[in-house]
Amino acid sequence: MFEIRIEDGNEITFEKGNIAIDKLKNKGTYEAFENSLHISFPKEEYYYIINRHKTDPEKLFLTPADEYYSIACDEGCSFLYKKIQ
C-alpha cells in the first residue's frame, strides 16, 4: 500500500486488490494500464494520463482526461503526486 499527497491535502491511497481510498475515506477501485489510470468511486469516476517525473521516481503527474483518455484541458492542469509511504 502507498499513499500520495499534494500540498492542497488531496490524497489517494492505493491498496492491494485495486482498492482506492480518497481523503474523505470513500472507497472505490482503480485500474492502471501503461500510462492510463481509471479511479471509480460510488458517485464519481476519474480518468488520468500518467506521466512519471523525470528525475524523481517517487513523484508522478496525473493529467485529467475523459473516458477515452483524451486530455480534458488545454493548459497545464496536471496534478503532481508524491509517494509518501
mmCIF file of C-alpha atoms in Angstrom:
data_model
loop_
_atom_site.group_PDB
_atom_site.id
_atom_site.type_symbol
_atom_site.label_atom_id
_atom_site.label_comp_id
_atom_site.label_asym_id
_atom_site.label_seq_id
_atom_site.Cartn_x
_atom_site.Cartn_y
_atom_site.Cartn_z
ATOM 1 C CA MET A 1 0.000 0.000 0.000
ATOM 2 C CA PHE A 2 1.163 3.529 -0.666
ATOM 3 C CA GLU A 3 -0.423 6.892 -0.280
ATOM 4 C CA ILE A 4 0.159 10.065 -2.241
ATOM 5 C CA ARG A 5 -0.476 13.592 -1.043
ATOM 6 C CA ILE A 6 -0.136 17.015 -2.632
ATOM 7 C CA GLU A 7 0.106 20.404 -0.971
ATOM 8 C CA ASP A 8 -3.624 21.119 -1.019
ATOM 9 C CA GLY A 9 -4.214 17.967 1.015
ATOM 10 C CA ASN A 10 -5.581 15.818 -1.789
ATOM 11 C CA GLU A 11 -4.717 12.202 -1.089
ATOM 12 C CA ILE A 12 -5.309 8.912 -2.815
ATOM 13 C CA THR A 13 -4.434 5.643 -1.133
ATOM 14 C CA PHE A 14 -3.892 2.637 -3.372
ATOM 15 C CA GLU A 15 -4.258 -0.744 -1.702
ATOM 16 C CA LYS A 16 -3.899 -4.340 -2.825
ATOM 17 C CA GLY A 17 -6.875 -5.680 -4.701
ATOM 18 C CA ASN A 18 -7.142 -2.471 -6.759
ATOM 19 C CA ILE A 19 -8.817 -0.554 -3.921
ATOM 20 C CA ALA A 20 -8.580 3.261 -3.965
ATOM 21 C CA ILE A 21 -9.442 5.444 -0.960
ATOM 22 C CA ASP A 22 -9.748 9.232 -1.170
ATOM 23 C CA LYS A 23 -9.076 11.811 1.564
ATOM 24 C CA LEU A 24 -12.724 11.594 2.714
ATOM 25 C CA LYS A 25 -12.268 7.822 3.182
ATOM 26 C CA ASN A 26 -14.557 6.982 0.245
ATOM 27 C CA LYS A 27 -13.655 3.551 -1.113
ATOM 28 C CA GLY A 28 -13.530 2.729 -4.776
ATOM 29 C CA THR A 29 -11.491 0.797 -7.283
ATOM 30 C CA TYR A 30 -8.711 1.644 -9.684
ATOM 31 C CA GLU A 31 -7.216 0.247 -12.848
ATOM 32 C CA ALA A 32 -3.829 1.284 -14.180
ATOM 33 C CA PHE A 33 -2.565 0.250 -17.590
ATOM 34 C CA GLU A 34 0.528 1.628 -19.273
ATOM 35 C CA ASN A 35 0.087 5.413 -18.931
ATOM 36 C CA SER A 36 -3.647 5.422 -18.068
ATOM 37 C CA LEU A 37 -5.377 5.423 -14.684
ATOM 38 C CA HIS A 38 -9.105 4.997 -14.032
ATOM 39 C CA ILE A 39 -10.415 5.540 -10.493
ATOM 40 C CA SER A 40 -14.049 4.728 -9.772
ATOM 41 C CA PHE A 41 -15.843 5.796 -6.587
ATOM 42 C CA PRO A 42 -19.557 5.128 -5.958
ATOM 43 C CA LYS A 43 -20.618 8.584 -7.216
ATOM 44 C CA GLU A 44 -17.627 9.715 -9.311
ATOM 45 C CA GLU A 45 -15.177 8.412 -11.870
ATOM 46 C CA TYR A 46 -11.797 9.870 -12.725
ATOM 47 C CA TYR A 47 -9.584 9.263 -15.717
ATOM 48 C CA TYR A 48 -5.953 10.330 -15.840
ATOM 49 C CA ILE A 49 -2.945 10.087 -18.089
ATOM 50 C CA ILE A 50 0.109 9.129 -16.035
ATOM 51 C CA ASN A 51 3.468 10.816 -16.585
ATOM 52 C CA ARG A 52 6.403 9.848 -14.426
ATOM 53 C CA HIS A 53 8.653 12.560 -13.023
ATOM 54 C CA LYS A 54 11.885 12.570 -14.999
ATOM 55 C CA THR A 55 14.301 12.763 -12.071
ATOM 56 C CA ASP A 56 12.343 11.654 -9.008
ATOM 57 C CA PRO A 57 10.820 8.139 -9.138
ATOM 58 C CA GLU A 58 8.721 8.957 -6.060
ATOM 59 C CA LYS A 59 6.698 11.565 -7.995
ATOM 60 C CA LEU A 60 4.242 11.350 -10.857
ATOM 61 C CA PHE A 61 1.942 13.687 -12.735
ATOM 62 C CA LEU A 62 -1.730 12.852 -13.283
ATOM 63 C CA THR A 63 -3.356 14.755 -16.135
ATOM 64 C CA PRO A 64 -7.180 14.734 -16.101
ATOM 65 C CA ALA A 65 -8.701 13.017 -19.136
ATOM 66 C CA ASP A 66 -12.084 11.887 -20.397
ATOM 67 C CA GLU A 67 -13.201 8.248 -20.611
ATOM 68 C CA TYR A 68 -11.358 7.914 -23.947
ATOM 69 C CA TYR A 69 -8.138 9.221 -22.348
ATOM 70 C CA SER A 70 -8.193 12.467 -24.276
ATOM 71 C CA ILE A 71 -6.728 15.313 -22.249
ATOM 72 C CA ALA A 72 -9.571 17.267 -20.639
ATOM 73 C CA CYS A 73 -7.904 20.705 -20.536
ATOM 74 C CA ASP A 74 -5.840 22.776 -22.908
ATOM 75 C CA GLU A 75 -3.444 24.372 -20.418
ATOM 76 C CA GLY A 76 -1.144 22.652 -17.959
ATOM 77 C CA CYS A 77 -3.525 21.083 -15.491
ATOM 78 C CA SER A 78 -1.564 18.074 -14.279
ATOM 79 C CA PHE A 79 -1.504 17.256 -10.604
ATOM 80 C CA LEU A 80 1.844 16.336 -9.090
ATOM 81 C CA TYR A 81 1.623 13.470 -6.612
ATOM 82 C CA LYS A 82 4.372 12.172 -4.375
ATOM 83 C CA LYS A 83 4.627 8.710 -2.892
ATOM 84 C CA ILE A 84 4.781 9.118 0.880
ATOM 85 C CA GLN A 85 4.793 5.544 2.088
#
